[in-house]
Every structure is written in structure tokens, then in C-alpha cells.
Coordinates of C-alpha atoms in Angstrom, one line a residue:
M1 CA 0.0 0.0 0.0
R2 CA 1.2 3.5 -0.8
I3 CA 2.0 5.9 2.1
G4 CA 0.6 9.3 1.8
S5 CA 2.7 11.7 3.8
M6 CA 6.3 12.4 4.9
A7 CA 5.2 12.1 8.6
K8 CA 4.6 8.4 8.0
C9 CA 7.9 8.1 6.2
F10 CA 9.8 9.5 9.1
L11 CA 7.8 7.2 11.5
I12 CA 8.9 4.2 9.6
L13 CA 12.4 5.5 9.5
F14 CA 12.6 5.7 13.3
L15 CA 11.0 2.3 13.7
I16 CA 13.7 0.7 11.5
L17 CA 16.5 2.6 13.3
G18 CA 15.1 1.1 16.5
I19 CA 16.0 -2.4 15.4
R20 CA 19.3 -2.9 17.1
D21 CA 20.6 -5.7 14.8
A22 CA 19.5 -4.1 11.5
Y23 CA 21.9 -3.8 8.7
G24 CA 22.1 -1.9 5.4
A25 CA 21.0 1.7 4.8
I26 CA 17.9 3.8 5.1
I27 CA 17.2 6.4 2.5
V28 CA 14.7 9.3 2.7
S29 CA 13.9 11.2 -0.4
P30 CA 10.9 13.5 -1.1
S31 CA 11.3 12.9 -4.8
G32 CA 12.0 9.2 -4.5
G33 CA 15.2 9.7 -6.5
A34 CA 17.9 8.9 -4.0
I35 CA 18.4 5.2 -4.5
D36 CA 22.0 4.5 -3.9
G37 CA 23.2 1.5 -1.9
G38 CA 21.8 0.3 1.4
S39 CA 18.9 -1.8 2.5
A40 CA 15.9 0.5 2.8
L41 CA 14.3 3.3 0.9
I42 CA 11.5 5.5 2.2
S43 CA 10.1 8.4 0.2
S44 CA 7.1 10.6 0.1
S45 CA 5.7 8.7 -2.8
G46 CA 5.4 5.7 -0.6
R47 CA 8.1 3.6 -2.3
A48 CA 10.1 1.6 0.2
W49 CA 12.9 -0.9 0.0
L50 CA 13.9 -3.1 2.9
E51 CA 16.0 -6.2 3.4
Y52 CA 16.1 -7.8 6.8
G53 CA 17.1 -11.5 7.0
A54 CA 14.7 -13.6 4.9
L55 CA 12.3 -10.7 4.5
S56 CA 12.4 -8.3 1.6
Y57 CA 10.1 -5.4 0.6
G58 CA 10.3 -3.3 -2.6
E59 CA 9.7 -3.4 -6.3
I60 CA 8.1 -6.7 -7.5
G61 CA 7.1 -5.8 -11.0
E62 CA 10.5 -5.5 -12.7
S63 CA 11.7 -9.2 -12.5
G64 CA 10.6 -12.6 -11.2
M65 CA 7.2 -14.2 -11.2
V66 CA 5.1 -11.0 -11.2
A67 CA 7.1 -9.7 -14.2
A68 CA 6.8 -13.1 -16.0
F69 CA 3.0 -13.2 -15.6
D70 CA 2.6 -9.6 -16.5
D71 CA 4.9 -9.6 -19.6
P72 CA 5.9 -13.2 -20.7
F73 CA 7.7 -11.7 -23.8
S74 CA 10.2 -9.6 -21.8
P75 CA 13.9 -10.0 -22.7
S76 CA 14.6 -12.0 -19.6
I77 CA 12.1 -14.1 -17.7
G78 CA 12.2 -16.0 -14.4
L79 CA 9.7 -17.5 -12.0
E80 CA 11.3 -16.8 -8.6
A81 CA 9.5 -14.4 -6.2
S82 CA 12.0 -11.5 -6.2
V83 CA 12.3 -7.9 -4.9
E84 CA 14.3 -5.0 -6.3
R85 CA 15.1 -1.5 -5.2
P86 CA 12.4 0.9 -6.5
R87 CA 13.4 3.2 -9.3
M88 CA 12.2 6.7 -9.9
G89 CA 8.6 6.9 -11.0
D90 CA 5.7 4.6 -10.5
G91 CA 6.0 0.9 -9.7
R92 CA 4.4 -1.9 -7.8
S93 CA 5.6 -2.8 -4.3
G94 CA 5.3 -6.0 -2.3
A95 CA 7.0 -8.3 0.2
V96 CA 8.9 -11.6 -0.3
L97 CA 9.8 -14.1 2.4
S98 CA 12.6 -16.5 1.4
L99 CA 12.7 -19.9 3.1
G100 CA 15.4 -21.8 1.3
P101 CA 14.0 -22.9 -2.1
L102 CA 10.5 -21.7 -1.2
S103 CA 9.7 -18.0 -1.5
L104 CA 6.3 -16.4 -0.5
L105 CA 5.1 -13.2 -2.1
L106 CA 2.4 -10.8 -0.9
S107 CA 1.3 -7.4 -2.4
S108 CA -1.6 -5.1 -2.0
D109 CA -0.3 -2.4 -4.4
E110 CA -2.9 -1.7 -7.1
R111 CA -4.4 -5.2 -6.6
L112 CA -4.0 -8.0 -4.0
L113 CA -1.4 -10.6 -5.0
A114 CA -0.4 -13.7 -3.1
G115 CA 1.8 -16.5 -4.4
F116 CA 4.8 -18.7 -4.0
S117 CA 7.7 -19.9 -6.0
L118 CA 9.9 -23.1 -5.7
D119 CA 13.5 -23.0 -6.9
M120 CA 15.1 -26.4 -7.5
D121 CA 18.0 -27.6 -9.6
G122 CA 16.9 -27.4 -13.2
F123 CA 13.3 -26.7 -12.4
D124 CA 11.3 -23.7 -11.1
A125 CA 7.6 -23.4 -10.4
A126 CA 5.3 -20.5 -9.4
V127 CA 1.7 -20.0 -8.4
L128 CA 0.1 -16.5 -8.1
Y129 CA -3.4 -15.5 -7.1
A130 CA -4.6 -12.1 -8.2
H131 CA -7.7 -10.9 -6.4
G132 CA -10.4 -9.3 -8.6
H133 CA -12.3 -6.1 -8.3
P134 CA -16.1 -6.7 -8.4
G135 CA -17.8 -4.6 -11.1
D136 CA -14.8 -4.2 -13.4
G137 CA -15.2 -4.8 -17.1
G138 CA -18.8 -3.9 -18.0
M139 CA -20.9 -5.8 -20.6
Q140 CA -18.2 -6.0 -23.3
P141 CA -14.8 -5.4 -21.6
G142 CA -11.8 -4.7 -23.7
H143 CA -8.2 -5.9 -23.1
E144 CA -7.5 -3.1 -20.6
A145 CA -10.6 -3.6 -18.6
K146 CA -9.9 -7.3 -18.1
G147 CA -6.9 -6.6 -15.9
G148 CA -9.2 -6.4 -12.8
Y149 CA -10.7 -9.9 -12.9
G150 CA -9.7 -12.4 -10.3
A151 CA -7.4 -15.1 -11.7
I152 CA -4.8 -17.8 -10.8
Y153 CA -1.5 -17.9 -12.7
L154 CA 0.7 -21.0 -12.9
G155 CA 4.2 -21.4 -14.2
A156 CA 6.9 -24.0 -14.7
D157 CA 10.5 -23.5 -16.0
A158 CA 12.6 -26.6 -16.8
S159 CA 16.2 -26.7 -18.1
W160 CA 18.1 -29.7 -19.3
R161 CA 21.6 -29.3 -20.6
F162 CA 21.3 -26.4 -23.2
L163 CA 17.5 -26.7 -23.6
R164 CA 15.0 -24.6 -21.7
F165 CA 11.2 -24.9 -21.7
I166 CA 8.7 -22.6 -20.0
A167 CA 4.9 -23.1 -19.6
L168 CA 2.6 -20.5 -18.2
G169 CA -1.1 -20.6 -17.6
S170 CA -3.8 -18.4 -16.3
F171 CA -7.4 -19.1 -15.3
S172 CA -10.4 -17.0 -14.3
P173 CA -14.0 -18.2 -13.8
D174 CA -15.1 -15.1 -15.8
L175 CA -12.7 -15.3 -18.7
G176 CA -11.6 -18.9 -18.9
F177 CA -8.1 -20.3 -19.5
R178 CA -5.2 -18.9 -21.5
G179 CA -1.7 -20.4 -21.8
L180 CA 1.7 -19.7 -23.2
V181 CA 4.6 -22.0 -24.0
S182 CA 8.3 -21.0 -24.7
A183 CA 11.1 -23.2 -25.9
G184 CA 14.7 -22.4 -26.7
A185 CA 18.4 -23.1 -26.3
E186 CA 21.0 -21.5 -24.1
H187 CA 24.8 -21.9 -24.0
G188 CA 26.8 -19.3 -22.0
A189 CA 26.0 -15.8 -23.4
Y190 CA 24.2 -17.3 -26.5
S191 CA 20.5 -18.0 -26.4
L192 CA 17.5 -18.0 -28.6
H193 CA 13.9 -18.6 -27.5
A194 CA 10.4 -18.5 -29.2
A195 CA 7.1 -18.1 -27.3
F196 CA 3.5 -18.5 -28.4
G197 CA 0.2 -17.9 -26.6
S198 CA -1.1 -15.3 -24.2
L199 CA -2.1 -14.9 -20.6
L200 CA -5.0 -13.1 -18.9
P201 CA -3.9 -9.5 -18.2
L202 CA -2.5 -9.2 -14.7
Y203 CA -2.8 -5.4 -14.8
P204 CA -4.8 -3.1 -17.1
D205 CA -1.6 -2.1 -18.9
S206 CA -0.3 -5.6 -19.4
P207 CA 0.9 -6.3 -23.0
S208 CA -1.4 -8.1 -25.4
E209 CA 1.0 -9.8 -27.8
G210 CA 0.6 -13.5 -28.8
M211 CA 4.0 -14.5 -30.1
G212 CA 7.6 -13.4 -29.7
I213 CA 11.3 -14.2 -29.9
R214 CA 14.2 -13.2 -27.6
G215 CA 17.9 -14.0 -27.6
S216 CA 21.4 -12.9 -26.8
F217 CA 25.0 -13.4 -27.8
G218 CA 28.4 -12.0 -26.9
N219 CA 31.7 -12.4 -25.2
D220 CA 33.9 -10.5 -22.7
R221 CA 34.1 -7.5 -25.0
Y222 CA 30.7 -7.3 -26.6
S223 CA 27.2 -8.5 -25.6
W224 CA 23.8 -8.0 -27.2
I225 CA 20.3 -8.8 -26.0
F226 CA 17.1 -8.5 -28.1
A227 CA 13.4 -9.2 -27.9
A228 CA 10.5 -8.7 -30.3
S229 CA 6.8 -9.6 -29.8
F230 CA 3.7 -9.2 -32.0
G231 CA 0.0 -9.4 -31.6
S232 CA -2.8 -10.7 -33.8
R233 CA -4.2 -8.8 -36.8
P234 CA -6.8 -6.3 -35.8
V235 CA -10.5 -7.1 -36.0
F236 CA -11.8 -3.5 -36.2
S237 CA -10.6 -0.8 -38.6
E238 CA -9.5 1.6 -35.8
E239 CA -7.2 -1.0 -34.2
Y240 CA -3.6 -1.8 -34.9
M241 CA -1.5 -4.9 -34.7
P242 CA 0.5 -4.4 -31.4
R243 CA 4.2 -4.9 -31.5
R244 CA 7.3 -4.3 -29.3
T245 CA 11.0 -4.4 -29.9
Y246 CA 13.9 -4.1 -27.5
A247 CA 17.7 -4.2 -27.9
S248 CA 20.6 -3.6 -25.6
S249 CA 24.3 -3.8 -26.3
V250 CA 27.5 -3.4 -24.3
L251 CA 31.0 -2.8 -25.8
R252 CA 34.1 -2.9 -23.6
L253 CA 37.3 -1.4 -24.8
G254 CA 39.8 -1.7 -22.0
D255 CA 38.6 0.6 -19.2
W256 CA 36.0 2.2 -21.5
V257 CA 32.4 0.8 -21.5
L258 CA 29.9 1.9 -24.2
E259 CA 26.2 1.0 -23.6
A260 CA 23.2 1.5 -25.8
E261 CA 19.5 0.6 -25.2
M262 CA 16.5 1.0 -27.4
S263 CA 12.8 0.1 -27.0
S264 CA 9.8 0.7 -29.2
T265 CA 6.1 0.0 -28.7
L266 CA 2.9 0.2 -30.8
T267 CA -0.3 -0.6 -28.9
A268 CA -3.6 -1.9 -30.4
A269 CA -5.0 1.6 -29.8
G270 CA -2.2 3.1 -32.0
R271 CA -0.2 4.7 -29.3
R272 CA 3.5 4.8 -30.1
R273 CA 6.5 5.0 -27.7
H274 CA 10.1 5.0 -28.6
S275 CA 13.0 5.6 -26.2
E276 CA 16.8 5.3 -26.4
R277 CA 19.7 5.6 -24.0
F278 CA 23.4 5.9 -24.7
S279 CA 26.2 6.0 -22.1
L280 CA 30.0 6.0 -22.1
S281 CA 31.9 5.3 -18.8
Y282 CA 35.5 5.3 -17.8
G283 CA 36.3 4.4 -14.2
A284 CA 34.3 6.7 -11.9
L285 CA 32.9 8.9 -14.8
E286 CA 29.8 8.1 -16.8
F287 CA 28.0 10.4 -19.2
G288 CA 25.4 10.0 -22.0
Y289 CA 22.0 10.9 -23.3
D290 CA 18.5 9.5 -22.6
T291 CA 15.6 10.4 -24.9
D292 CA 13.2 10.5 -21.9
E293 CA 15.4 12.2 -19.3
G294 CA 17.9 14.2 -21.4
P295 CA 21.7 14.4 -21.0
F296 CA 23.4 13.0 -17.9
A297 CA 26.9 13.0 -16.4
I298 CA 28.0 11.4 -13.1
L299 CA 31.3 11.4 -11.3
D300 CA 31.3 8.9 -8.5
L301 CA 34.4 9.1 -6.3
G302 CA 32.9 7.1 -3.4
H303 CA 32.7 9.8 -0.7
L304 CA 31.8 12.4 -3.3
R305 CA 29.3 12.1 -6.1
L306 CA 28.8 14.9 -8.6
G307 CA 26.7 15.1 -11.7
Y308 CA 23.7 16.1 -13.7
E309 CA 20.7 13.8 -14.6
D310 CA 17.0 14.0 -15.1
G311 CA 17.2 17.8 -15.6
G312 CA 19.0 18.6 -12.3
A313 CA 22.4 18.9 -10.7
I314 CA 23.5 16.3 -8.1
V315 CA 25.8 16.6 -5.2
G316 CA 26.3 13.7 -2.9
L317 CA 28.5 13.4 0.2
T318 CA 29.3 10.3 2.3
A319 CA 30.9 10.5 5.8
E320 CA 32.0 7.8 8.2
L321 CA 30.7 8.1 11.8
G322 CA 33.0 6.9 14.6
D323 CA 34.7 3.5 14.5
G324 CA 31.6 1.4 14.2
G325 CA 31.3 1.4 10.4
S326 CA 28.3 3.6 10.3
R327 CA 27.9 5.9 7.3
V328 CA 25.8 8.9 6.5
Q329 CA 25.1 10.0 3.0
L330 CA 23.5 13.2 1.9
T331 CA 22.3 13.7 -1.7
L332 CA 21.1 17.1 -3.0
T333 CA 19.6 17.8 -6.4
S334 CA 18.4 21.0 -8.0
S335 CA 15.0 19.5 -8.8
P336 CA 14.8 20.3 -5.8
S337 CA 14.9 17.2 -3.7
I338 CA 16.9 15.8 -0.8
G339 CA 18.1 12.3 0.0
I340 CA 19.6 11.0 3.2
S341 CA 20.9 7.5 3.9
V342 CA 22.1 6.0 7.2
R343 CA 24.0 2.8 7.5
A344 CA 23.3 1.1 10.8
H345 CA 26.0 -0.6 12.9
Q346 CA 26.4 -4.2 11.8

């Protein structure tokens, strides 16, 4: 659930600081943009990140089982219940409890999700229940409206030598069953997979493609990842055949690293979106251009971080406190926003 005020953020901050054996960092940022190291993030937008023993809380929609059921044609797919640090902007938060090969997931962000994943040697399985919202959809719901129906999602991921097979299924008493199968080969950095089918939309903005390919190749100097997916031909004249493409490459020339990323989307409603990001880094210096955020340049010297990104200047300072290993980090941007991180004694 999202938190609505900075007062609640500071309350959570003091509660976490009160845990004597806590480890990692706590970050407070009114803009949600100070995400740099540590184990907890608290911001006025309600995004939080916490790792404490077997319990994790943070972004659940960027990878793992939620991402697989939401977008089975993504460049990389996995069925483990996983949590990541939230990025700037919107996202979906949840908690994961890891108990050896078994992981439990729970989220109430946008819709109630409850599930588990099982990670074994050469085989992964996942089950996710998505609670529905009564009254969603209407008489003739479109693809976007169907994201609110209650449904159960099942997944299995099996690998044998260089072969990999993935089977995903979804069932709703209101919409019936939909399934997807994926098969491919993997060897080191080389891979090629093809997928066919579709799942019931997990969210209103879930993609609607029905077939896709993804793959990768490379070595220590150069690597490339790509993905492409396509939907069925439109039934009505005002609709379009949805499609998405993604490509990412990394070139290493000694201490220099050149990265490029591109994504393009056309929805069934005809909405287009295209974004690109280029960066060049050398040691502590990284600079480049993002078509969504504009130019950026960052110099990270450990205790001092200077730069410009997302339309604002950045100044970050890190100081050690005493001999206990505690650290305090202050980050200022000209947006304006402020970020503070504290590393508790381990």
C-alpha cells in the first residue's frame, strides 16, 4: 500500500532505526530519486525498500514471477519471487519471504497478489493468485478492462543441458483459460527462444501480444540482448497490430564501456512510444543521453558524487561516523529534492 505523507515516512524510519541488529542503509527522499546503496528506501511517494534477514520489501514488477505473468515476452524471464530496489517513477511494491528454495510473495499495491515460487536444480515453479475487483469490465470489456478480474497464474520453468522450456497458464472463472509456451536453447552468453500464446492481463496495462522471440550473444568484450513480440491482426478498422521491440548492447574497450539501449512499442490503440539511452563510462565517470530524461553525467568518487541527470544537478557526500562502520550519505539535487541515507551498525 502506498504511504501518503512524509510524517509516515519518518515514523517508519525511526522504527527501522530502533531495530538494534538491523543492517544496510535507510534512505529518505521527497522525490523518490535517492536510490544508492543500502537496505531500505523510504520516500514521500510511498516507495520503500527493505532487506532484513529472509524478508524483503520493494519493487516486485521488474523481475521474477510477477514480471513473468505480467509480460511473458520480456527480454529476460524468471519465476522466482523477487524484490528489487524501486526506481524513480511509478512501480508496484510487495513483500517476499525467502525460506530456502521456497519464497512467499504478498502485495496489495494496485491489486492484492499472493503467491509462492519453488526453486530447484533445473526446475522452477510458481503460483500466483490475483484478487479481482467486483464490477470491473462492464458488458463488453476490452483488453485493458480485463486486468481487474480475479485469476490464478501457474508457471513451470525446466532446463536440461542447453535446452529450456517454460509453460505459463492463467485461469479466471469469468474469462476462462489462457496459456503460453516457450522453448529455446542457451549456452553461455548465447541464447534463442520463441514463445507462443497469451495470458490473462495481470494489470490493465499488461501487454497483449501473442508471439515473440528473444535472444542474446556475446563475449567478454561485446554482448547483445534483443526481444520482439507481435499481436494478432486487428479485427476492427480503428485498431492496430500491437508490436514491441527491444535491444541492448554493451561494448568494452579496455577501461572504456559503451552501452546502448532501445525500446519501441505500438499498442492496439495506435499509441507509439520510442526511447533510447546511450552512455559511455570510464572508471568513476559516466555520461550519455536518454531520450526520456535528457543528457546526464555522473562522477562517483565514493565519498563524493557529482553530476547532472533528469534535468537537475546532483551533489552527494558520504561520511563515516566513529569506528563502528556507520555511514551517513547526503544527496542534493536541483529539482529540488533531498536524500539522506544512514548505514546502521552491523
